[in-house]
GROMACS .gro file of N, CA and C in nm:
model
  261
    1MET      N    1   0.084  -0.117   0.000
    1MET     CA    2   0.000   0.000   0.000
    1MET      C    3   0.089   0.124   0.000
    2ARG      N    4   0.055   0.216  -0.085
    2ARG     CA    5   0.128   0.341  -0.090
    2ARG      C    6   0.066   0.437   0.010
    3LEU      N    7   0.145   0.484   0.104
    3LEU     CA    8   0.093   0.571   0.209
    3LEU      C    9   0.105   0.717   0.166
    4THR      N   10   0.012   0.761   0.084
    4THR     CA   11   0.005   0.900   0.044
    4THR      C   12  -0.054   0.982   0.160
    5LYS      N   13  -0.049   1.113   0.148
    5LYS     CA   14  -0.105   1.198   0.254
    5LYS      C   15  -0.253   1.168   0.277
    6GLN      N   16  -0.325   1.142   0.168
    6GLN     CA   17  -0.468   1.113   0.179
    6GLN      C   18  -0.491   0.980   0.251
    7VAL      N   19  -0.414   0.878   0.217
    7VAL     CA   20  -0.427   0.747   0.282
    7VAL      C   21  -0.387   0.757   0.430
    8ILE      N   22  -0.280   0.830   0.457
    8ILE     CA   23  -0.237   0.849   0.596
    8ILE      C   24  -0.348   0.912   0.678
    9GLN      N   25  -0.408   1.017   0.625
    9GLN     CA   26  -0.514   1.085   0.700
    9GLN      C   27  -0.635   0.995   0.719
   10GLN      N   28  -0.669   0.917   0.618
   10GLN     CA   29  -0.782   0.824   0.631
   10GLN      C   30  -0.753   0.719   0.739
   11LEU      N   31  -0.631   0.666   0.740
   11LEU     CA   32  -0.595   0.569   0.844
   11LEU      C   33  -0.603   0.631   0.983
   12LEU      N   34  -0.553   0.753   0.997
   12LEU     CA   35  -0.558   0.820   1.127
   12LEU      C   36  -0.703   0.843   1.171
   13ASP      N   37  -0.787   0.886   1.078
   13ASP     CA   38  -0.927   0.911   1.111
   13ASP      C   39  -1.001   0.783   1.147
   14GLN      N   40  -0.973   0.673   1.077
   14GLN     CA   41  -1.040   0.544   1.103
   14GLN      C   42  -0.992   0.476   1.230
   15ASN      N   43  -0.879   0.515   1.282
   15ASN     CA   44  -0.820   0.444   1.396
   15ASN      C   45  -0.805   0.533   1.519
   16GLU      N   46  -0.900   0.624   1.537
   16GLU     CA   47  -0.901   0.713   1.653
   16GLU      C   48  -0.890   0.631   1.782
   17GLY      N   49  -0.798   0.669   1.869
   17GLY     CA   50  -0.781   0.601   1.997
   17GLY      C   51  -0.683   0.484   1.994
   18PHE      N   52  -0.633   0.445   1.877
   18PHE     CA   53  -0.539   0.333   1.868
   18PHE      C   54  -0.413   0.367   1.948
   19LYS      N   55  -0.364   0.270   2.025
   19LYS     CA   56  -0.245   0.289   2.107
   19LYS      C   57  -0.143   0.179   2.079
   20ALA      N   58  -0.016   0.215   2.090
   20ALA     CA   59   0.092   0.118   2.077
   20ALA      C   60   0.210   0.170   2.159
   21SER      N   61   0.298   0.080   2.198
   21SER     CA   62   0.416   0.117   2.276
   21SER      C   63   0.538   0.043   2.226
   22THR      N   64   0.654   0.104   2.244
   22THR     CA   65   0.781   0.038   2.215
   22THR      C   66   0.875   0.061   2.333
   23HIS      N   67   0.969  -0.028   2.347
   23HIS     CA   68   1.069  -0.019   2.453
   23HIS      C   69   1.206  -0.046   2.393
   24TYR      N   70   1.303   0.034   2.432
   24TYR     CA   71   1.441   0.015   2.388
   24TYR      C   72   1.531   0.028   2.509
   25SER      N   73   1.627  -0.061   2.520
   25SER     CA   74   1.721  -0.056   2.632
   25SER      C   75   1.857  -0.106   2.588
   26ASP      N   76   1.959  -0.034   2.626
   26ASP     CA   77   2.095  -0.082   2.608
   26ASP      C   78   2.174  -0.044   2.733
   27ARG      N   79   2.301  -0.053   2.725
   27ARG     CA   80   2.385  -0.034   2.843
   27ARG      C   81   2.371   0.105   2.907
   28ASN      N   82   2.354   0.208   2.826
   28ASN     CA   83   2.354   0.345   2.879
   28ASN      C   84   2.223   0.420   2.857
   29ASN      N   85   2.122   0.354   2.807
   29ASN     CA   86   2.000   0.426   2.774
   29ASN      C   87   1.879   0.333   2.782
   30THR      N   88   1.771   0.384   2.839
   30THR     CA   89   1.643   0.315   2.839
   30THR      C   90   1.539   0.413   2.787
   31ASN      N   91   1.454   0.366   2.695
   31ASN     CA   92   1.361   0.455   2.629
   31ASN      C   93   1.228   0.382   2.606
   32ASP      N   94   1.119   0.446   2.645
   32ASP     CA   95   0.984   0.395   2.618
   32ASP      C   96   0.911   0.499   2.536
   33ARG      N   97   0.841   0.452   2.433
   33ARG     CA   98   0.759   0.541   2.350
   33ARG      C   99   0.616   0.489   2.352
   34HIS      N  100   0.523   0.580   2.378
   34HIS     CA  101   0.381   0.549   2.379
   34HIS      C  102   0.316   0.630   2.268
   35TYR      N  103   0.253   0.561   2.176
   35TYR     CA  104   0.191   0.624   2.060
   35TYR      C  105   0.040   0.618   2.077
   36GLN      N  106  -0.029   0.727   2.037
   36GLN     CA  107  -0.175   0.726   2.039
   36GLN      C  108  -0.226   0.816   1.927
   37ILE      N  109  -0.328   0.766   1.857
   37ILE     CA  110  -0.391   0.845   1.752
   37ILE      C  111  -0.506   0.922   1.816
   38VAL      N  112  -0.497   1.056   1.809
   38VAL     CA  113  -0.595   1.144   1.870
   38VAL      C  114  -0.627   1.258   1.774
   39SER      N  115  -0.753   1.281   1.747
   39SER     CA  116  -0.799   1.393   1.663
   39SER      C  117  -0.729   1.396   1.527
   40GLY      N  118  -0.711   1.281   1.466
   40GLY     CA  119  -0.652   1.274   1.333
   40GLY      C  120  -0.504   1.299   1.326
   41GLU      N  121  -0.433   1.285   1.439
   41GLU     CA  122  -0.288   1.299   1.439
   41GLU      C  123  -0.225   1.198   1.534
   42LEU      N  124  -0.098   1.168   1.512
   42LEU     CA  125  -0.026   1.072   1.595
   42LEU      C  126   0.050   1.148   1.702
   43ARG      N  127   0.020   1.117   1.827
   43ARG     CA  128   0.089   1.180   1.940
   43ARG      C  129   0.183   1.080   2.003
   44ILE      N  130   0.302   1.129   2.040
   44ILE     CA  131   0.406   1.043   2.095
   44ILE      C  132   0.447   1.097   2.231
   45ARG      N  133   0.455   1.008   2.329
   45ARG     CA  134   0.512   1.041   2.460
   45ARG      C  135   0.635   0.953   2.477
   46GLU      N  136   0.747   1.017   2.497
   46GLU     CA  137   0.875   0.947   2.508
   46GLU      C  138   0.933   0.971   2.647
   47THR      N  139   0.958   0.862   2.720
   47THR     CA  140   1.019   0.872   2.852
   47THR      C  141   1.144   0.785   2.854
   48GLY      N  142   1.238   0.824   2.935
   48GLY     CA  143   1.358   0.743   2.945
   48GLY      C  144   1.461   0.802   3.037
   49LYS      N  145   1.574   0.735   3.039
   49LYS     CA  146   1.686   0.783   3.118
   49LYS      C  147   1.814   0.731   3.057
   50THR      N  148   1.922   0.803   3.084
   50THR     CA  149   2.054   0.761   3.040
   50THR      C  150   2.136   0.727   3.163
   51SER      N  151   2.261   0.697   3.144
   51SER     CA  152   2.346   0.655   3.256
   51SER      C  153   2.387   0.771   3.347
   52TRP      N  154   2.363   0.894   3.306
   52TRP     CA  155   2.395   1.008   3.390
   52TRP      C  156   2.295   1.018   3.505
   53ALA      N  157   2.338   1.067   3.619
   53ALA     CA  158   2.255   1.067   3.740
   53ALA      C  159   2.124   1.145   3.725
   54ASP      N  160   2.124   1.258   3.658
   54ASP     CA  161   2.004   1.341   3.648
   54ASP      C  162   1.953   1.350   3.504
   55SER      N  163   1.952   1.239   3.436
   55SER     CA  164   1.924   1.241   3.293
   55SER      C  165   1.790   1.179   3.255
   56ARG      N  166   1.692   1.191   3.339
   56ARG     CA  167   1.559   1.141   3.304
   56ARG      C  168   1.490   1.243   3.215
   57TYR      N  169   1.405   1.192   3.125
   57TYR     CA  170   1.331   1.283   3.038
   57TYR      C  171   1.192   1.231   3.011
   58ASP      N  172   1.104   1.322   2.980
   58ASP     CA  173   0.964   1.291   2.952
   58ASP      C  174   0.916   1.396   2.852
   59ASN      N  175   0.904   1.357   2.726
   59ASN     CA  176   0.867   1.449   2.619
   59ASN      C  177   0.738   1.404   2.552
   60GLU      N  178   0.654   1.500   2.518
   60GLU     CA  179   0.533   1.473   2.441
   60GLU      C  180   0.535   1.561   2.318
   61PHE      N  181   0.499   1.503   2.203
   61PHE     CA  182   0.498   1.580   2.080
   61PHE      C  183   0.409   1.513   1.976
   62ILE      N  184   0.375   1.590   1.874
   62ILE     CA  185   0.297   1.538   1.761
   62ILE      C  186   0.395   1.491   1.655
   63ALA      N  187   0.375   1.371   1.605
   63ALA     CA  188   0.465   1.311   1.507
   63ALA      C  189   0.462   1.390   1.376
   64ASP      N  190   0.577   1.402   1.312
   64ASP     CA  191   0.581   1.464   1.180
   64ASP      C  192   0.537   1.361   1.075
   65GLU      N  193   0.534   1.402   0.950
   65GLU     CA  194   0.482   1.314   0.844
   65GLU      C  195   0.562   1.185   0.830
   66ASP      N  196   0.695   1.194   0.837
   66ASP     CA  197   0.778   1.074   0.824
   66ASP      C  198   0.759   0.978   0.941
   67GLN      N  199   0.752   1.031   1.063
   67GLN     CA  200   0.730   0.947   1.181
   67GLN      C  201   0.592   0.879   1.173
   68THR      N  202   0.493   0.954   1.129
   68THR     CA  203   0.358   0.899   1.116
   68THR      C  204   0.355   0.788   1.012
   69ARG      N  205   0.416   0.811   0.899
   69ARG     CA  206   0.420   0.711   0.791
   69ARG      C  207   0.488   0.582   0.840
   70ARG      N  208   0.601   0.596   0.909
   70ARG     CA  209   0.675   0.480   0.960
   70ARG      C  210   0.590   0.403   1.063
   71PHE      N  211   0.524   0.477   1.152
   71PHE     CA  212   0.438   0.414   1.253
   71PHE      C  213   0.324   0.336   1.187
   72LEU      N  214   0.257   0.398   1.091
   72LEU     CA  215   0.145   0.332   1.024
   72LEU      C  216   0.191   0.209   0.948
   73ARG      N  217   0.303   0.218   0.879
   73ARG     CA  218   0.355   0.104   0.805
   73ARG      C  219   0.389  -0.011   0.900
   74ASN      N  220   0.451   0.020   1.014
   74ASN     CA  221   0.489  -0.084   1.110
   74ASN      C  222   0.369  -0.148   1.181
   75ASN      N  223   0.256  -0.077   1.188
   75ASN     CA  224   0.139  -0.126   1.261
   75ASN      C  225   0.020  -0.153   1.171
   76LEU      N  226   0.042  -0.160   1.042
   76LEU     CA  227  -0.067  -0.175   0.945
   76LEU      C  228  -0.153  -0.298   0.973
   77GLY      N  229  -0.094  -0.406   1.019
   77GLY     CA  230  -0.170  -0.528   1.045
   77GLY      C  231  -0.268  -0.515   1.160
   78ALA      N  232  -0.244  -0.423   1.253
   78ALA     CA  233  -0.331  -0.406   1.367
   78ALA      C  234  -0.432  -0.294   1.349
   79LEU      N  235  -0.420  -0.218   1.241
   79LEU     CA  236  -0.507  -0.103   1.218
   79LEU      C  237  -0.630  -0.140   1.137
   80ASN      N  238  -0.736  -0.062   1.151
   80ASN     CA  239  -0.858  -0.076   1.071
   80ASN      C  240  -0.829  -0.018   0.933
   81THR      N  241  -0.828  -0.102   0.831
   81THR     CA  242  -0.799  -0.058   0.695
   81THR      C  243  -0.919  -0.074   0.603
   82ASP      N  244  -1.039  -0.080   0.659
   82ASP     CA  245  -1.160  -0.095   0.578
   82ASP      C  246  -1.169   0.017   0.474
   83GLY      N  247  -1.196  -0.020   0.350
   83GLY     CA  248  -1.213   0.078   0.245
   83GLY      C  249  -1.085   0.123   0.178
   84LEU      N  250  -0.970   0.071   0.223
   84LEU     CA  251  -0.842   0.107   0.163
   84LEU      C  252  -0.793  -0.007   0.076
   85ASN      N  253  -0.722   0.025  -0.031
   85ASN     CA  254  -0.664  -0.074  -0.120
   85ASN      C  255  -0.529  -0.119  -0.065
   86ILE      N  256  -0.524  -0.238  -0.009
   86ILE     CA  257  -0.399  -0.290   0.049
   86ILE      C  258  -0.332  -0.383  -0.049
   87ASP      N  259  -0.208  -0.353  -0.081
   87ASP     CA  260  -0.129  -0.438  -0.172
   87ASP      C  261  -0.043  -0.534  -0.093
   0.00000   0.00000   0.00000
């Protein structure tokens, strides 16, 4: 499926409230990302910490077009794709 702007917006609109999470951990960094589709856009909350003593972080932001496209492509099997042409 080609994820054009129109298809991306249709997927976001059809999957209001969809949530997903990822976790990444290595020797010096731990990172959790929580994704949620709200009001036709993908919102990301990223929390984590590094090996430095005061290096915890908690960021919330709206995904840009590339991040949204990557998220949708990675989660296409779990999303409602009714009415879309899936190749």
